[in-house]
Short mmCIF file of C-alpha atoms in Angstrom, two decimals:
data_model
loop_
_atom_site.label_atom_id
_atom_site.label_comp_id
_atom_site.label_asym_id
_atom_site.label_seq_id
_atom_site.Cartn_x
_atom_site.Cartn_y
_atom_site.Cartn_z
CA MET A 1 7.28 20.74 17.87
CA ILE A 2 6.47 21.64 14.27
CA ILE A 3 4.19 24.54 13.28
CA LEU A 4 2.79 24.70 9.75
CA LYS A 5 1.90 28.40 9.41
CA ASN A 6 -0.82 29.90 7.19
CA ALA A 7 -1.69 26.59 5.53
CA ASN A 8 -4.59 25.75 3.27
CA VAL A 9 -5.68 22.50 4.93
CA ILE A 10 -7.15 19.71 2.79
CA ASN A 11 -9.03 16.68 4.00
CA LEU A 12 -9.69 14.17 1.21
CA TYR A 13 -12.98 12.55 2.19
CA PRO A 14 -15.38 14.11 2.62
CA PRO A 15 -13.60 16.75 0.48
CA GLN A 16 -12.79 19.81 2.58
CA VAL A 17 -10.57 22.87 2.15
CA GLU A 18 -9.92 25.34 4.98
CA ASN A 19 -7.74 28.38 4.36
CA ASN A 20 -5.00 30.16 6.33
CA LEU A 21 -4.76 27.90 9.37
CA ASP A 22 -1.85 26.93 11.60
CA VAL A 23 -1.26 23.23 12.24
CA VAL A 24 0.72 22.33 15.35
CA ILE A 25 2.44 18.95 15.59
CA LYS A 26 3.71 17.64 18.91
CA GLY A 27 5.35 14.23 19.06
CA ASN A 28 3.67 12.07 16.43
CA LYS A 29 0.23 13.72 16.65
CA VAL A 30 -1.53 16.80 15.39
CA ALA A 31 -1.94 18.88 18.56
CA SER A 32 -4.12 21.64 17.15
CA LYS A 33 -5.46 23.27 14.00
CA GLY A 34 -6.47 26.92 14.04
CA HIS A 35 -4.54 30.08 14.82
CA TYR A 36 -1.42 29.58 16.92
CA THR A 37 -0.56 32.59 19.07
CA GLN A 38 1.94 31.28 21.64
CA GLN A 39 5.48 32.55 21.23
CA GLU A 40 7.46 29.42 22.05
CA THR A 41 10.80 29.40 20.27
CA ARG A 42 12.71 26.55 21.89
CA ASP A 43 12.72 23.28 19.91
CA VAL A 44 10.15 24.67 17.47
CA LYS A 45 10.35 24.15 13.71
CA VAL A 46 8.19 26.63 11.79
CA ILE A 47 7.34 25.97 8.14
CA ASP A 48 5.72 28.80 6.21
CA CYS A 49 2.88 27.23 4.20
CA SER A 50 1.47 30.44 2.77
CA GLY A 51 -0.26 29.62 -0.52
CA LYS A 52 0.46 25.90 -0.04
CA TYR A 53 -1.78 22.94 0.74
CA VAL A 54 -1.41 20.69 3.76
CA CYS A 55 -2.96 17.27 3.24
CA PRO A 56 -3.10 13.94 5.08
CA GLY A 57 -0.49 11.51 3.80
CA LEU A 58 -1.60 9.13 1.06
CA VAL A 59 -1.81 5.36 1.58
CA CYS A 60 -0.97 2.66 -0.96
CA SER A 61 -3.06 -0.28 0.22
CA HIS A 62 -1.42 -2.98 -1.93
CA ASN A 63 2.11 -2.91 -3.31
CA HIS A 64 5.08 -5.14 -4.14
CA PHE A 65 8.37 -3.42 -3.36
CA TYR A 66 10.20 -6.59 -4.44
CA SER A 67 9.28 -5.67 -8.04
CA VAL A 68 11.02 -2.26 -8.08
CA LEU A 69 14.18 -3.57 -9.78
CA ALA A 70 12.09 -5.02 -12.61
CA ARG A 71 11.63 -1.58 -14.12
CA GLY A 72 12.82 -1.65 -17.74
CA ILE A 73 13.94 -5.23 -17.25
CA LEU A 74 16.37 -6.71 -19.82
CA ALA A 75 16.38 -10.44 -19.11
CA GLY A 76 14.96 -12.17 -22.17
CA ILE A 77 11.51 -12.61 -20.65
CA ARG A 78 9.34 -14.83 -22.85
CA PRO A 79 6.14 -13.26 -24.20
CA SER A 80 2.99 -14.30 -22.33
CA LYS A 81 -0.43 -14.98 -23.78
CA ASP A 82 -2.36 -14.77 -20.52
CA PHE A 83 -2.12 -13.79 -16.85
CA THR A 84 -0.70 -17.09 -15.61
CA GLY A 85 1.92 -16.82 -18.33
CA ILE A 86 2.93 -13.40 -17.01
CA LEU A 87 3.32 -14.89 -13.53
CA LYS A 88 5.41 -17.85 -14.70
CA ASN A 89 7.55 -16.03 -17.27
CA LEU A 90 8.24 -12.83 -15.34
CA TRP A 91 7.19 -12.45 -11.73
CA TRP A 92 7.91 -15.96 -10.47
CA LYS A 93 11.31 -15.84 -12.15
CA LEU A 94 12.08 -12.42 -10.70
CA ASP A 95 11.04 -13.22 -7.13
CA GLY A 96 12.97 -16.52 -7.32
CA ALA A 97 16.15 -14.61 -8.22
CA LEU A 98 15.96 -12.11 -5.36
CA ASP A 99 18.59 -12.28 -2.62
CA LYS A 100 19.04 -10.16 0.49
CA GLU A 101 20.92 -7.35 -1.25
CA SER A 102 18.57 -7.02 -4.23
CA LEU A 103 15.53 -7.12 -1.94
CA TYR A 104 17.07 -4.40 0.22
CA TYR A 105 17.72 -2.10 -2.75
CA SER A 106 14.24 -2.79 -4.10
CA GLY A 107 12.82 -1.87 -0.72
CA ILE A 108 14.85 1.26 -0.01
CA THR A 109 14.36 2.79 -3.47
CA GLY A 110 10.67 1.87 -3.32
CA ALA A 111 10.36 3.62 0.04
CA LEU A 112 12.16 6.75 -1.15
CA GLU A 113 10.00 6.99 -4.27
CA ALA A 114 6.82 6.53 -2.24
CA ILE A 115 7.75 9.46 -0.01
CA LYS A 116 8.59 11.64 -3.01
CA CYS A 117 5.05 10.94 -4.30
CA GLY A 118 3.43 12.03 -1.03
CA THR A 119 2.65 8.44 -0.06
CA THR A 120 3.30 8.15 3.67
CA ALA A 121 2.25 4.51 4.14
CA VAL A 122 2.63 1.41 1.97
CA ILE A 123 0.95 -1.93 2.63
CA ASP A 124 3.47 -4.28 1.07
CA HIS A 125 3.23 -7.91 -0.06
CA ASN A 126 6.62 -9.62 -0.39
CA ALA A 127 7.73 -12.73 -2.28
CA SER A 128 11.39 -13.83 -2.35
CA PRO A 129 11.43 -17.66 -2.18
CA SER A 130 15.25 -17.88 -2.26
CA PHE A 131 15.43 -15.43 0.68
CA ILE A 132 12.50 -15.98 3.02
CA LYS A 133 13.88 -15.98 6.57
CA GLY A 134 14.81 -12.40 7.45
CA SER A 135 13.15 -10.89 4.37
CA LEU A 136 10.60 -8.88 6.35
CA SER A 137 13.25 -7.55 8.73
CA THR A 138 15.25 -6.49 5.68
CA LEU A 139 12.25 -4.63 4.27
CA MET A 140 11.49 -3.10 7.66
CA SER A 141 15.01 -1.65 7.74
CA CYS A 142 14.23 0.06 4.43
CA PHE A 143 11.02 1.58 5.79
CA MET A 144 12.78 2.73 8.96
CA GLU A 145 15.73 4.27 7.10
CA ALA A 146 13.47 6.23 4.78
CA GLY A 147 10.95 7.04 7.53
CA LEU A 148 8.06 5.41 5.66
CA ARG A 149 5.11 3.78 7.45
CA GLY A 150 4.13 0.29 6.38
CA ILE A 151 2.37 -3.02 6.91
CA LEU A 152 4.51 -5.95 5.75
CA CYS A 153 3.79 -9.59 5.01
CA TYR A 154 5.39 -12.56 3.30
CA GLU A 155 3.51 -14.33 0.52
CA VAL A 156 2.65 -17.88 1.64
CA THR A 157 2.14 -20.20 -1.35
CA ASP A 158 2.35 -23.89 -2.22
CA ARG A 159 3.90 -23.18 -5.62
CA ASN A 160 7.41 -23.72 -4.16
CA GLY A 161 6.49 -26.86 -2.24
CA LYS A 162 5.36 -27.41 1.32
CA PRO A 163 8.74 -26.47 2.91
CA GLY A 164 8.53 -23.07 1.19
CA ALA A 165 4.97 -22.55 2.41
CA LEU A 166 5.95 -23.38 5.98
CA GLU A 167 8.99 -21.11 5.89
CA GLY A 168 6.89 -18.26 4.52
CA LEU A 169 4.33 -18.73 7.26
CA GLU A 170 7.02 -18.81 9.93
CA GLU A 171 8.50 -15.59 8.54
CA SER A 172 5.22 -13.65 8.78
CA VAL A 173 4.27 -15.02 12.21
CA GLY A 174 7.76 -14.61 13.64
CA PHE A 175 8.01 -11.06 12.31
CA ILE A 176 4.68 -10.08 13.89
CA GLU A 177 5.58 -11.66 17.21
CA SER A 178 8.88 -9.78 17.24
CA LEU A 179 6.93 -6.54 16.75
CA ASP A 180 4.55 -7.42 19.56
CA CYS A 181 7.42 -7.86 22.00
CA GLY A 182 7.28 -4.07 22.32
CA GLY A 183 3.79 -4.31 23.79
CA LEU A 184 0.63 -2.31 23.17
CA GLN A 185 2.20 0.91 24.46
CA ASP A 186 4.68 0.77 21.60
CA LYS A 187 2.01 0.04 18.98
CA GLU A 188 0.90 3.64 18.31
CA ALA A 189 4.48 4.90 18.01
CA ARG A 190 5.82 2.22 15.66
CA LEU A 191 6.26 2.79 11.94
CA VAL A 192 5.86 -0.81 10.79
CA GLU A 193 3.16 -3.42 11.37
CA GLY A 194 2.64 -6.93 10.03
CA ALA A 195 -0.08 -8.97 8.31
CA ILE A 196 -0.33 -12.63 7.28
CA GLY A 197 0.46 -12.82 3.57
CA ALA A 198 -0.72 -15.33 0.98
CA HIS A 199 -0.44 -15.43 -2.80
CA ALA A 200 -3.82 -16.48 -4.26
CA LEU A 201 -6.21 -19.35 -3.70
CA PHE A 202 -5.14 -21.20 -6.86
CA THR A 203 -1.70 -21.74 -5.27
CA LEU A 204 -3.02 -22.65 -1.80
CA SER A 205 -4.20 -26.05 -0.60
CA ASN A 206 -6.79 -26.51 2.13
CA GLU A 207 -4.02 -27.71 4.42
CA THR A 208 -2.12 -24.46 3.94
CA LEU A 209 -5.30 -22.40 4.36
CA LYS A 210 -5.83 -24.12 7.70
CA MET A 211 -2.35 -23.05 8.77
CA LEU A 212 -3.07 -19.51 7.61
CA GLN A 213 -6.26 -19.54 9.67
CA GLU A 214 -4.28 -20.53 12.75
CA ALA A 215 -1.70 -17.80 12.06
CA VAL A 216 -4.39 -15.12 11.72
CA SER A 217 -5.96 -16.22 15.00
CA ARG A 218 -2.62 -16.47 16.80
CA THR A 219 -1.40 -13.02 15.74
CA ASN A 220 -4.76 -11.19 15.81
CA ARG A 221 -4.01 -9.82 12.34
CA GLY A 222 -5.59 -10.22 8.91
CA ILE A 223 -4.69 -11.98 5.71
CA HIS A 224 -3.31 -10.01 2.74
CA ILE A 225 -4.08 -12.01 -0.41
CA HIS A 226 -4.75 -11.66 -4.14
CA ALA A 227 -8.37 -12.54 -4.86
CA ALA A 228 -9.93 -13.06 -8.31
CA GLU A 229 -7.34 -10.88 -10.03
CA ASP A 230 -7.77 -13.01 -13.15
CA ARG A 231 -10.68 -15.22 -14.19
CA PHE A 232 -8.42 -18.28 -13.74
CA ASP A 233 -8.41 -17.81 -9.95
CA SER A 234 -12.21 -17.97 -9.78
CA SER A 235 -12.43 -20.86 -12.26
CA TYR A 236 -9.87 -22.86 -10.31
CA SER A 237 -11.81 -22.39 -7.07
CA HIS A 238 -15.04 -23.55 -8.72
CA CYS A 239 -13.39 -26.50 -10.50
CA TYR A 240 -11.46 -27.97 -7.57
CA TYR A 241 -13.46 -26.83 -4.54
CA ASP A 242 -16.93 -25.98 -5.89
CA LEU A 243 -16.78 -22.67 -4.01
CA ASP A 244 -16.53 -19.00 -4.87
CA ILE A 245 -13.25 -17.43 -3.74
CA ALA A 246 -14.85 -15.43 -0.93
CA GLU A 247 -16.74 -18.54 0.21
CA ARG A 248 -13.52 -20.53 0.41
CA LEU A 249 -11.82 -17.77 2.38
CA GLU A 250 -14.80 -17.52 4.72
CA SER A 251 -14.87 -21.27 5.28
CA PHE A 252 -11.39 -21.01 6.79
CA GLY A 253 -12.19 -17.93 8.89
CA LEU A 254 -9.96 -15.71 6.77
CA LEU A 255 -12.41 -12.84 6.29
CA ASN A 256 -12.24 -10.41 9.19
CA GLU A 257 -11.97 -6.65 9.75
CA LYS A 258 -8.22 -6.74 9.05
CA ALA A 259 -8.40 -8.88 5.90
CA ILE A 260 -6.98 -7.21 2.76
CA LEU A 261 -8.07 -8.71 -0.57
CA ALA A 262 -6.33 -7.32 -3.64
CA HIS A 263 -8.01 -6.83 -7.05
CA GLY A 264 -11.38 -8.65 -6.90
CA VAL A 265 -11.88 -8.15 -10.64
CA HIS A 266 -13.90 -11.36 -11.02
CA LEU A 267 -15.74 -11.48 -7.70
CA ASN A 268 -19.51 -11.77 -8.03
CA LYS A 269 -22.18 -9.84 -6.15
CA GLY A 270 -22.57 -12.56 -3.51
CA GLU A 271 -18.82 -12.45 -2.82
CA MET A 272 -18.95 -8.67 -2.45
CA GLU A 273 -21.69 -9.13 0.14
CA LEU A 274 -19.57 -11.67 2.04
CA ILE A 275 -16.64 -9.23 2.12
CA ASN A 276 -18.96 -6.54 3.47
CA LYS A 277 -20.46 -8.95 6.01
CA HIS A 278 -17.03 -9.46 7.55
CA ASN A 279 -16.04 -5.77 7.29
CA SER A 280 -13.01 -6.73 5.17
CA PHE A 281 -11.15 -4.62 2.59
CA LEU A 282 -10.97 -4.96 -1.18
CA VAL A 283 -8.12 -3.08 -2.89
CA HIS A 284 -8.64 -1.79 -6.43
CA ASN A 285 -5.44 -1.59 -8.55
CA PRO A 286 -6.58 0.02 -11.82
CA ARG A 287 -3.22 0.51 -13.57
CA SER A 288 -2.06 -3.03 -12.85
CA ASN A 289 -5.37 -4.50 -14.00
CA MET A 290 -5.11 -2.64 -17.28
CA ASN A 291 -1.43 -3.56 -17.68
CA ASN A 292 -2.17 -7.28 -17.19
CA SER A 293 -5.41 -7.22 -19.24
CA VAL A 294 -7.32 -9.03 -16.50
CA GLY A 295 -10.55 -7.07 -16.97
CA TYR A 296 -12.55 -4.55 -14.99
CA SER A 297 -15.26 -5.02 -12.38
CA ASP A 298 -18.47 -3.03 -12.59
CA LYS A 299 -19.34 -4.08 -9.01
CA LEU A 300 -16.65 -2.17 -7.10
CA ASN A 301 -19.21 0.37 -5.93
CA LEU A 302 -20.87 -2.44 -3.92
CA ILE A 303 -17.87 -2.76 -1.59
CA ASP A 304 -18.09 -0.87 1.70
CA ASN A 305 -14.35 -0.86 2.42
CA LEU A 306 -12.89 -0.25 -1.03
CA ALA A 307 -9.25 0.94 -1.01
CA LEU A 308 -6.66 1.85 -3.68
CA GLY A 309 -3.32 0.22 -4.42
CA THR A 310 -0.75 -0.03 -7.20
CA ASP A 311 0.19 -3.74 -7.21
CA GLY A 312 3.82 -2.79 -7.71
CA ILE A 313 3.46 -0.05 -10.32
CA GLY A 314 5.19 2.55 -8.17
CA SER A 315 3.52 4.27 -5.23
CA ASP A 316 2.02 7.36 -6.86
CA MET A 317 -1.47 7.36 -5.39
CA LEU A 318 -2.59 10.56 -7.10
CA GLU A 319 -1.74 8.93 -10.43
CA GLU A 320 -3.62 5.80 -9.34
CA LEU A 321 -6.64 7.92 -8.39
CA LYS A 322 -6.63 9.59 -11.81
CA MET A 323 -6.33 6.28 -13.68
CA GLY A 324 -9.08 4.78 -11.54
CA PHE A 325 -11.34 7.69 -12.43
CA PHE A 326 -10.57 7.63 -16.17
CA LYS A 327 -11.00 3.85 -16.36
CA SER A 328 -14.32 4.09 -14.51
CA SER A 329 -15.50 6.82 -16.87
CA ASP A 330 -14.40 4.87 -19.94
CA ALA A 331 -16.17 1.73 -18.70
CA LYS A 332 -19.30 3.73 -17.78
CA SER A 333 -18.95 2.27 -14.30
CA PRO A 334 -21.09 3.43 -11.35
CA LEU A 335 -17.83 4.02 -9.43
CA THR A 336 -17.89 7.82 -8.97
CA ILE A 337 -15.05 10.18 -8.16
CA ASN A 338 -16.40 10.56 -4.62
CA ARG A 339 -16.30 6.78 -4.12
CA LEU A 340 -12.73 6.74 -5.44
CA LEU A 341 -11.79 9.50 -3.02
CA GLN A 342 -13.35 7.44 -0.26
CA ALA A 343 -11.31 4.44 -1.47
CA LEU A 344 -8.12 6.49 -1.23
CA GLN A 345 -9.15 7.60 2.25
CA ASN A 346 -9.95 4.03 3.32
CA GLY A 347 -6.28 3.09 3.34
CA ASN A 348 -6.20 5.05 6.58
CA LEU A 349 -8.92 2.83 8.00
CA ILE A 350 -6.62 -0.17 7.41
CA LEU A 351 -3.85 1.67 9.26
CA GLU A 352 -6.19 2.41 12.17
CA ARG A 353 -7.11 -1.26 12.56
CA TYR A 354 -3.47 -2.34 12.55
CA PHE A 355 -1.79 0.50 14.46
CA GLY A 356 -4.59 1.34 16.90
CA SER A 357 -4.41 5.09 16.22
CA TYR A 358 -6.26 7.67 14.09
CA PHE A 359 -5.07 8.40 10.54
CA GLY A 360 -6.13 10.30 7.45
CA LYS A 361 -7.13 13.75 8.66
CA VAL A 362 -5.34 16.93 9.62
CA GLU A 363 -7.21 17.17 12.89
CA GLN A 364 -6.33 17.22 16.58
CA GLY A 365 -5.43 13.77 17.89
CA PHE A 366 -4.68 12.27 14.46
CA THR A 367 -1.28 10.79 13.63
CA ALA A 368 0.93 13.39 11.96
CA ASP A 369 1.41 11.76 8.55
CA ILE A 370 1.18 14.91 6.43
CA VAL A 371 2.14 16.17 2.96
CA ILE A 372 2.72 19.79 1.96
CA PHE A 373 1.89 20.49 -1.70
CA ASN A 374 3.17 23.55 -3.56
CA TYR A 375 0.25 23.83 -5.98
CA ASP A 376 -0.18 27.24 -7.62
CA SER A 377 -3.60 26.76 -9.16
CA PRO A 378 -5.00 29.04 -11.88
CA THR A 379 -8.48 28.51 -10.41
CA PRO A 380 -9.88 28.61 -6.85
CA VAL A 381 -9.49 25.47 -4.73
CA VAL A 382 -12.52 24.96 -2.49
CA SER A 383 -14.30 22.00 -0.91
CA ASP A 384 -16.80 21.70 -3.76
CA ASN A 385 -14.17 21.38 -6.50
CA LEU A 386 -11.32 19.65 -4.65
CA ALA A 387 -12.02 16.39 -6.49
CA GLY A 388 -11.59 18.17 -9.83
CA HIS A 389 -8.19 19.53 -8.75
CA LEU A 390 -7.07 16.07 -7.60
CA ILE A 391 -7.97 14.58 -10.99
CA TYR A 392 -6.98 17.35 -13.39
CA GLY A 393 -4.40 19.43 -11.54
CA LEU A 394 -2.60 18.40 -8.36
CA SER A 395 0.08 15.73 -8.86
CA SER A 396 2.99 14.09 -7.10
CA GLY A 397 5.20 16.68 -8.80
CA ASN A 398 3.71 19.25 -6.42
CA VAL A 399 4.96 17.39 -3.31
CA GLU A 400 7.31 19.67 -1.39
CA THR A 401 7.61 18.40 2.19
CA VAL A 402 6.55 15.13 3.84
CA ILE A 403 6.05 14.48 7.55
CA ILE A 404 5.57 10.92 8.83
CA ASN A 405 4.88 10.06 12.45
CA GLY A 406 5.65 13.67 13.35
CA GLN A 407 9.11 13.60 11.71
CA ILE A 408 10.14 15.53 8.60
CA VAL A 409 11.38 12.90 6.12
CA LEU A 410 11.43 15.10 2.99
CA GLU A 411 11.87 18.89 3.12
CA SER A 412 11.65 21.15 0.08
CA GLY A 413 12.04 18.09 -2.11
CA GLU A 414 15.23 16.88 -0.40
CA PHE A 415 15.90 13.92 1.88
CA PRO A 416 18.03 14.51 4.99
CA PHE A 417 20.70 12.17 3.58
CA ASP A 418 22.40 11.61 0.23
CA THR A 419 20.45 9.16 -1.94
CA SER A 420 22.74 9.10 -5.01
CA GLN A 421 24.81 6.15 -3.75
CA ILE A 422 21.63 4.21 -2.96
CA TYR A 423 20.38 4.55 -6.52
CA GLU A 424 23.80 3.73 -8.01
CA LYS A 425 24.00 0.51 -5.97
CA ALA A 426 20.39 -0.31 -6.85
CA ARG A 427 21.24 -0.11 -10.57
CA ASN A 428 24.18 -2.46 -10.06
CA HIS A 429 22.08 -4.96 -8.14
CA ALA A 430 19.33 -4.72 -10.77
CA SER A 431 21.78 -5.77 -13.49
CA ARG A 432 22.94 -8.73 -11.40
CA LEU A 433 19.34 -9.68 -10.64
CA TRP A 434 18.48 -9.65 -14.35
CA GLU A 435 21.38 -12.03 -15.03
CA ARG A 436 20.22 -14.42 -12.29
CA ILE A 437 16.67 -14.42 -13.71
CA LYS A 438 17.99 -16.11 -16.85
CA GLU A 439 19.03 -19.07 -14.69
CA VAL A 440 15.73 -19.48 -12.81
#
């Protein structure tokens, strides 16, 4: 049992701050929130949270851990004039050079950095065409070692030929079926879930979409796919299929309540309505969109289930929230700070639909994915101004302790194991990966 004493408890959406409460965690759930008076001492961990803030863990709803070792890359990457050039000259070369070891060190360092940022769950989208079979199990080992929650998938695409598409599909389906061997009773306790991954519609034939449809139905999961990230994706769909992207997805039964569509920069109003009709999710990735110069949508406020992701630019969700707010303000978008807070909160709704448990609040019965922030504010922190503190004050640098699934995975800024060797080996594998990229 863990008792968080004298905590200032934050819930993100609707914004709420409650002062000087005790939070009791039993197993992987919040057992109570209030004033704890029992004097149990056996097997009890007490953390003094006086003056600190206890918050639900943050969720990154779209990420690419396979890209972690690309940071500061020195591999003679050719300059790119457009988005497809970036894919061909950088990302498709990098993912093609990944092997088991480099994917593992991408995954484990990505998981550690997520936790240090207060991100307790990452919905990851993997691509490693030279190492497909076993790639999701390798990533799952990273999540389990770090103690991070996640939803994993492998990117199915036709860009590496039909054998590659089939192998990618088999990897996602086989991984999910291996998870389900534990049964429904195990579902709420597990740290890792699976989705059916796909790259983007401009690299997917109708034949492959049909196979994806069958996989979604067979596994009772959702698709995790890039949608209209760049204008080219939409243009391709219109040119070759005479359909909007959302229409093409719907025609293959790929829009459901577990579907995760990333970006949506160039979706039109009708497509937004289709996404809402099927209760699907659209994930906004503001930093990545700016980095790739793909544009900005002024229709994001139309989406019911809007979530926030990073698209591989780390896992700092407070930074992503800030950038989303500043970009919205700069673009004079109708996307308000409250809607962005709701988007950050909605990552927990994705978790609920996959894990079958409650997430995203420090309340009785909710899963104990919790972050303790040491934030010594010069101004009062109350429900009415919490959004202002999240944008202009609180940051990942204030993360002190992280609890995931009822287990302490980071305490007072330290992991329960030495990470220096992990980072040293990651740097070595990054250098080797950069050399292999030159040969792809």
